CSV table of C-alpha atoms in Angstrom, one decimal:
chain,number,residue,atom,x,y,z
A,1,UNK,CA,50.3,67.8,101.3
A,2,UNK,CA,53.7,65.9,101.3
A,3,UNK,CA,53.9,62.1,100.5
A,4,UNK,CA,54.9,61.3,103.2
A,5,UNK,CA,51.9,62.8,105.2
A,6,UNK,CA,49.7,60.8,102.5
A,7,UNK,CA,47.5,58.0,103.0
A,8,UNK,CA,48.2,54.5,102.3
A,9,UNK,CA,45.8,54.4,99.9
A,10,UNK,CA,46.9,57.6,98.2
A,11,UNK,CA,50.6,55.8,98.0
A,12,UNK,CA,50.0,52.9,96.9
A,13,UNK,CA,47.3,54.7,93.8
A,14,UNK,CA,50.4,56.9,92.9
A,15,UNK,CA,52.8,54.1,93.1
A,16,UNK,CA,51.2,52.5,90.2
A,17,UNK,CA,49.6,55.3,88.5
A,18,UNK,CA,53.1,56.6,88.0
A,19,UNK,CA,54.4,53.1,86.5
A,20,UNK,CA,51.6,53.0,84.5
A,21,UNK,CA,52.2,56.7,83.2
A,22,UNK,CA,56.3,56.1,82.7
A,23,UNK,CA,54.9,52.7,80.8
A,24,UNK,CA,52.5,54.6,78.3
A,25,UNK,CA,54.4,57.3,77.6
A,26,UNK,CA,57.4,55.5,76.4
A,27,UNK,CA,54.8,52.7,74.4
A,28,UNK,CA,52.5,55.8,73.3
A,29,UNK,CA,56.3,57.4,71.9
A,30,UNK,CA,57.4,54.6,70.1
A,31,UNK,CA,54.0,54.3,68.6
A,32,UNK,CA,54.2,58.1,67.3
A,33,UNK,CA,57.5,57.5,66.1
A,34,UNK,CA,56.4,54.7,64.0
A,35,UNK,CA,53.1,55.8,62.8
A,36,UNK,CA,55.2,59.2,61.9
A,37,UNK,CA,57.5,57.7,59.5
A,38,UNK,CA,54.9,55.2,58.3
A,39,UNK,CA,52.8,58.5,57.3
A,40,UNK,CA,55.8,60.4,55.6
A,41,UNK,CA,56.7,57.5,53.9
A,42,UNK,CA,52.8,56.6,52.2
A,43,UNK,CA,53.1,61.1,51.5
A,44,UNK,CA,55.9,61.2,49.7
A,45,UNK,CA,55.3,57.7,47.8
A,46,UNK,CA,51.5,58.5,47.1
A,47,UNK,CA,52.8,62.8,45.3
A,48,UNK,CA,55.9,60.6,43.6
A,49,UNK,CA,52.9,58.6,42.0
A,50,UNK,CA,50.9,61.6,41.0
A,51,UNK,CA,54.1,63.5,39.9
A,52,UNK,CA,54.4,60.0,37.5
A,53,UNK,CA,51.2,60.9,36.4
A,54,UNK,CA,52.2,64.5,35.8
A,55,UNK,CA,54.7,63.6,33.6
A,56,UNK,CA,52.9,61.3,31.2
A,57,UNK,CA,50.2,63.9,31.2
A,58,UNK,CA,52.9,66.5,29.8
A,59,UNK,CA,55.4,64.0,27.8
A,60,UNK,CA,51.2,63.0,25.9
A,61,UNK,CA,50.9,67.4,25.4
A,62,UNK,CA,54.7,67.7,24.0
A,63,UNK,CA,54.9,64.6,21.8
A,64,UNK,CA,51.7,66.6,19.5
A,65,UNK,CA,52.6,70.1,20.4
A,66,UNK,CA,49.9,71.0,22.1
A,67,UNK,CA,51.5,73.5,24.7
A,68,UNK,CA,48.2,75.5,25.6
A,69,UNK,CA,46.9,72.6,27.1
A,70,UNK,CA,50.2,71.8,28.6
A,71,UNK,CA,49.7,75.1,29.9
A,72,UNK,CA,46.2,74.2,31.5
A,73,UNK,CA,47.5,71.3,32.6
A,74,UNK,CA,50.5,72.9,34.8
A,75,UNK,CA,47.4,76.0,36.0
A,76,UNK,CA,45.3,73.5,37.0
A,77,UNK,CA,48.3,71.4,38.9
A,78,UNK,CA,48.8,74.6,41.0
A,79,UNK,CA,45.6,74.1,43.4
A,80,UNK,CA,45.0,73.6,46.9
A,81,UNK,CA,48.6,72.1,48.7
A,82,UNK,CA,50.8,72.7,45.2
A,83,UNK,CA,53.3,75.1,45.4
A,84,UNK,CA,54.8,75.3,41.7
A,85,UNK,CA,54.6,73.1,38.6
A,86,UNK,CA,57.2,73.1,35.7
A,87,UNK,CA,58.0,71.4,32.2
A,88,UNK,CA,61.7,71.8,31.2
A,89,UNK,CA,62.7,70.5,27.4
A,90,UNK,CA,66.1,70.5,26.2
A,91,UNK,CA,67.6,72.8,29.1
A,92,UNK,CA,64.2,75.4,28.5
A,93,UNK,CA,61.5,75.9,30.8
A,94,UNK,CA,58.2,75.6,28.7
A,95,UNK,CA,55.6,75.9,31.2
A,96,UNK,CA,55.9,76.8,34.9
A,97,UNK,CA,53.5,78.5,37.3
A,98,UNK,CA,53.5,79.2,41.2
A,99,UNK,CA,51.0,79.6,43.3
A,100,UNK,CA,51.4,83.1,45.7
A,101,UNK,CA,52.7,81.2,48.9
A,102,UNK,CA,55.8,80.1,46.7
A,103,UNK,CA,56.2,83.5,44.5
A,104,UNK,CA,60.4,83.4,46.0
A,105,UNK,CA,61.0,80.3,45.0
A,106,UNK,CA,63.4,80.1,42.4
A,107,UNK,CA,62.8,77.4,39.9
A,108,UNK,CA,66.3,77.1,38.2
A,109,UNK,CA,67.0,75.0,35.2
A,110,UNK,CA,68.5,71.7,36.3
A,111,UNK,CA,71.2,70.8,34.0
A,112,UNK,CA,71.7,67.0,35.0
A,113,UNK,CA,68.5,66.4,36.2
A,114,UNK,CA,68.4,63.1,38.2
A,115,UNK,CA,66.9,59.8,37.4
A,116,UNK,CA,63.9,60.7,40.2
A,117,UNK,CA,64.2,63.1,43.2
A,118,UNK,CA,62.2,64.1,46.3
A,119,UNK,CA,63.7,66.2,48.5
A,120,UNK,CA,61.6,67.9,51.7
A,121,UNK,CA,62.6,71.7,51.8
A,122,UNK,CA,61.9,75.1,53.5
A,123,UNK,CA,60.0,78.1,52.4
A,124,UNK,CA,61.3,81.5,54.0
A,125,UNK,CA,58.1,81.5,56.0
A,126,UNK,CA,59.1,78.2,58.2
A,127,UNK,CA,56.5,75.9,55.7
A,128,UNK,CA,58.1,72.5,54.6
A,129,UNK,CA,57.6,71.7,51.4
A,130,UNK,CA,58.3,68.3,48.9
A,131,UNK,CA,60.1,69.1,45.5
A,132,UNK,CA,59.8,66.7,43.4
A,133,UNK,CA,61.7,66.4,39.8
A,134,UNK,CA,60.6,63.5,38.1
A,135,UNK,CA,63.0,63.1,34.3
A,136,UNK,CA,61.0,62.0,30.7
A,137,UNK,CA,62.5,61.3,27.3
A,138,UNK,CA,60.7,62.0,24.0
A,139,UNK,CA,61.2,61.0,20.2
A,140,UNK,CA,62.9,63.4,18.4
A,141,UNK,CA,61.3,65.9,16.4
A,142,UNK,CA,60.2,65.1,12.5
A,143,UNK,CA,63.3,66.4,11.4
A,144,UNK,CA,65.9,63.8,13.2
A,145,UNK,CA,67.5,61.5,11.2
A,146,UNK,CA,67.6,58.8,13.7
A,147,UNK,CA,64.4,57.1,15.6
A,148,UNK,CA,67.0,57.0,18.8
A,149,UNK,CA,67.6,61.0,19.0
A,150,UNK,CA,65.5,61.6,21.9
A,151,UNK,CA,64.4,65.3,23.9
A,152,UNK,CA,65.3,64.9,27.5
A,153,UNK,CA,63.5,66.6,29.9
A,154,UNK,CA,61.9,66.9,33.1
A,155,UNK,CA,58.9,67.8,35.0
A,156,UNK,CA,59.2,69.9,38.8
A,157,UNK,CA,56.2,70.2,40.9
A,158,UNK,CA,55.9,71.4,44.4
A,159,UNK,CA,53.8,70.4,47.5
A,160,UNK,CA,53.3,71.6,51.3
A,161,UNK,CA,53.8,69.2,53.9
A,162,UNK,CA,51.0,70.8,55.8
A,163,UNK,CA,48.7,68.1,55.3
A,164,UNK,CA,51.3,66.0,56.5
A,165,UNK,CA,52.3,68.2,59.8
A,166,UNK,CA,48.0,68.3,59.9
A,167,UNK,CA,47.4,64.9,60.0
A,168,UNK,CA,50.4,63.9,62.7
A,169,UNK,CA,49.0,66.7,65.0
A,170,UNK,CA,45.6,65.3,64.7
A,171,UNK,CA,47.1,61.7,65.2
A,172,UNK,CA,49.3,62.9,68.4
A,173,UNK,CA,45.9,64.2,70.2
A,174,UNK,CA,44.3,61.5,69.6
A,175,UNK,CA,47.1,59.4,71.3
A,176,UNK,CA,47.5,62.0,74.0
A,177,UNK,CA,43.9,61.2,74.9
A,178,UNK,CA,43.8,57.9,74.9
A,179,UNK,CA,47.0,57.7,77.2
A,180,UNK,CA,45.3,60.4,79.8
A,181,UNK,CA,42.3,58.3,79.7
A,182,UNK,CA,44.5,54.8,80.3
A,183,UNK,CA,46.1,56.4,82.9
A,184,UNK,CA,42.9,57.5,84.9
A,185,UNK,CA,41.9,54.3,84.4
A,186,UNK,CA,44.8,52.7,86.2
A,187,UNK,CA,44.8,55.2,89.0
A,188,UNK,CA,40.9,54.3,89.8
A,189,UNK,CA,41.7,50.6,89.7
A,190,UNK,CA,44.5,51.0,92.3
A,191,UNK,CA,42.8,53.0,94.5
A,192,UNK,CA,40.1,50.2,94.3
A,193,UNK,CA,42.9,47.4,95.1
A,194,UNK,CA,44.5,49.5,97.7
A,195,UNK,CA,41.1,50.4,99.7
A,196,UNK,CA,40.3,46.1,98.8
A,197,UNK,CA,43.3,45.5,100.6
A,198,UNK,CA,43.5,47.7,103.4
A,199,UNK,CA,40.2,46.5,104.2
A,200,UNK,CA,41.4,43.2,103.7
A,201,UNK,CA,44.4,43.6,106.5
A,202,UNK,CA,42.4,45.6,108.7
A,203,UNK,CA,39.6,42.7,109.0
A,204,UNK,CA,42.9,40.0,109.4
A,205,UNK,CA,43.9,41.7,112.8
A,206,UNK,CA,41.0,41.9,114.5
A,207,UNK,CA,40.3,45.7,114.2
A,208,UNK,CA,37.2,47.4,114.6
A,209,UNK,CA,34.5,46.6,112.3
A,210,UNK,CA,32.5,49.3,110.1
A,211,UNK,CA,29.8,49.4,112.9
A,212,UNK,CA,32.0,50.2,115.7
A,213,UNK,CA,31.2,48.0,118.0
A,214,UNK,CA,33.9,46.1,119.2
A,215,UNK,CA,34.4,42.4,118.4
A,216,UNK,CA,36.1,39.4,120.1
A,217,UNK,CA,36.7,39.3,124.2
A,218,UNK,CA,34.8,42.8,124.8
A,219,UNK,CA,32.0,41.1,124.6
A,220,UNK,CA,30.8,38.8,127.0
A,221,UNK,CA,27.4,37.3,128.2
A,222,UNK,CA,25.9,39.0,130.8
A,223,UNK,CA,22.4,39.4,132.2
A,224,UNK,CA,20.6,42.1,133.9
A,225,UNK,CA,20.6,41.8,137.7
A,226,UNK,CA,17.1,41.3,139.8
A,227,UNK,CA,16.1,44.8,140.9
A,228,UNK,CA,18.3,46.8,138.5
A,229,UNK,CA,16.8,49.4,137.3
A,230,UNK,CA,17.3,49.0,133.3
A,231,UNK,CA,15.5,49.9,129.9
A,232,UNK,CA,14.9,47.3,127.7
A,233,UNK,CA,14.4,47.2,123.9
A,234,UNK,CA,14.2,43.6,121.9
A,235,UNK,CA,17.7,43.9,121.1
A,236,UNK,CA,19.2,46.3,123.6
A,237,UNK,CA,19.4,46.8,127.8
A,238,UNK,CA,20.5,49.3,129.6
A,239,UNK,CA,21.2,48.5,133.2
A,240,UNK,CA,21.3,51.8,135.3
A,241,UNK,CA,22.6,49.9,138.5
A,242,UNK,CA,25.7,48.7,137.2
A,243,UNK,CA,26.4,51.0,134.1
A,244,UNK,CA,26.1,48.5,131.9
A,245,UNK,CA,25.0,48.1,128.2
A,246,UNK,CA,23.8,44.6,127.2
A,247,UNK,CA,23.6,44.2,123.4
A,248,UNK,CA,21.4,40.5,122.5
A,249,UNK,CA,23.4,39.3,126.2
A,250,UNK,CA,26.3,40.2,125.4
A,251,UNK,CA,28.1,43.3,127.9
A,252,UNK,CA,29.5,46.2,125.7
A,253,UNK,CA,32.2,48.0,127.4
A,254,UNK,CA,31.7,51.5,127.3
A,255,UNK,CA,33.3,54.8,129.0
A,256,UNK,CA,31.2,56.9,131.4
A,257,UNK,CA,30.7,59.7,128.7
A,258,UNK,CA,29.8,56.8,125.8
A,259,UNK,CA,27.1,55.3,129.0
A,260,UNK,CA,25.6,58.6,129.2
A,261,UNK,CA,25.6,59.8,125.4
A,262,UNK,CA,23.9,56.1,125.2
A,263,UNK,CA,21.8,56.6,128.2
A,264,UNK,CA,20.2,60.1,126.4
């Protein structure tokens, strides 16, 4: 059905259903967009923290030597969302280990390694991923002649933005819902107004009322002549003589065929 073939009511419901859709869809956007960066920006803070931890869990392993439980250390990093963990001394990779998803990835000695880095990247498969490289210093070894001679190096570790992507999808749903539900909402509450008002104009000029009979100068007293035949009812009188219906003395005009349907 075209709208222009529509109802009244139907208009004026679509009218403001459609305002109220254009209105949540841009507020229900800017939310997403917000909430979005809000929840990239508490990931990435909350794996810089644990990559902190990483790194004073290795720098405590290298100061005493203890590389085979640096080893379990980096095995045990590389569970669940963790791609790769590494421990670079001195320009030499000590410890690294991937986990199958990120067997391609190349792990390459950095030989400036930054002051802190989180970068999001890109698996061959499509999968984002966060590489983080966080840099550590230790003492030098026994054998340096200075307290200041340090061993720079750096740990690397690896995680999948899928939780991320997982918990932004989840978040969007939710949203979607909510907006379908406000917007059903709105459309029931203008078709309530518009059927409120309608009524509303329809009663102001003068127009039929729900029961049909009409109001206002079509009715007018009247009483049933003397010798009329007529049938009579506490409310109601039917005058056969002059083809009249009387309703609580008042006349109701009716045509021949509403008389006779009446009459039956």
């Amino acid at each position: 059905m075209s709208l222009q073939r529509l109802s009244l009511r139907m208009k004026f419901a679509l009218t403001v259903t459609l305002a109220g859709a254009l209105i949540t869809a841009v507020l229900a956007t800017l939310y997403l967009q917000r909430s979005a960066a809000e929840a990239r920006a508490s990931f990435i803070s909350g794996q810089e923290l644990f990559a902190l931890a990483f790194s004073d869990g290795a720098t405590r392993y290298l100061e005493s030597e203890r590389l085979s439980e640096l080893q379990v250390l980096v095995r045990t990093t590389v569970l669940g969302n963790y791609l790769y963990a590494q421990v670079v001394r001195r320009g030499e990779s000590l410890v690294a280990d991937k986990a199958p998803l990120a067997k391609n990835i190349q792990l390459n000695i950095l030989a400036q390694p930054p002051s802190s880095r989180a970068l999001i990247r890109q698996l061959p498969s499509g999968q984002r991923y966060l590489d983080i490289v966080r840099p550590f210093s230790l003492p030098g070894g026994s054998g340096a002649r200075s307290s200041a001679a340090v061993q720079p190096g750096y740990v690397r570790i690896g995680v999948s933005l899928a939780p991320l992507k997982a918990k932004l999808h989840s978040q969007t749903l939710t949203i979607a819902g909510l907006s379908l539900g406000l917007i059903i909402l709105v459309f029931g509450l203008a078709w309530a107004a518009a059927w409120l008002l309608l009524r509303e104009a329809s009663e102001a000029k003068g127009e039929p009322s729900a029961t049909g009979l009409p109001e206002g100068p079509a009715l007018q007293p009247e009483t049933v002549h003397a010798g009329s035949t007529a049938v009579l009812t506490s409310e109601l009188r039917i005058d056969d003589a002059t083809k009249r219906v009387i309703v609580h003395g008042l006349v109701v005009k009716l045509s021949p065929k509403e008389y006779e349907v009446l009459r039956l």
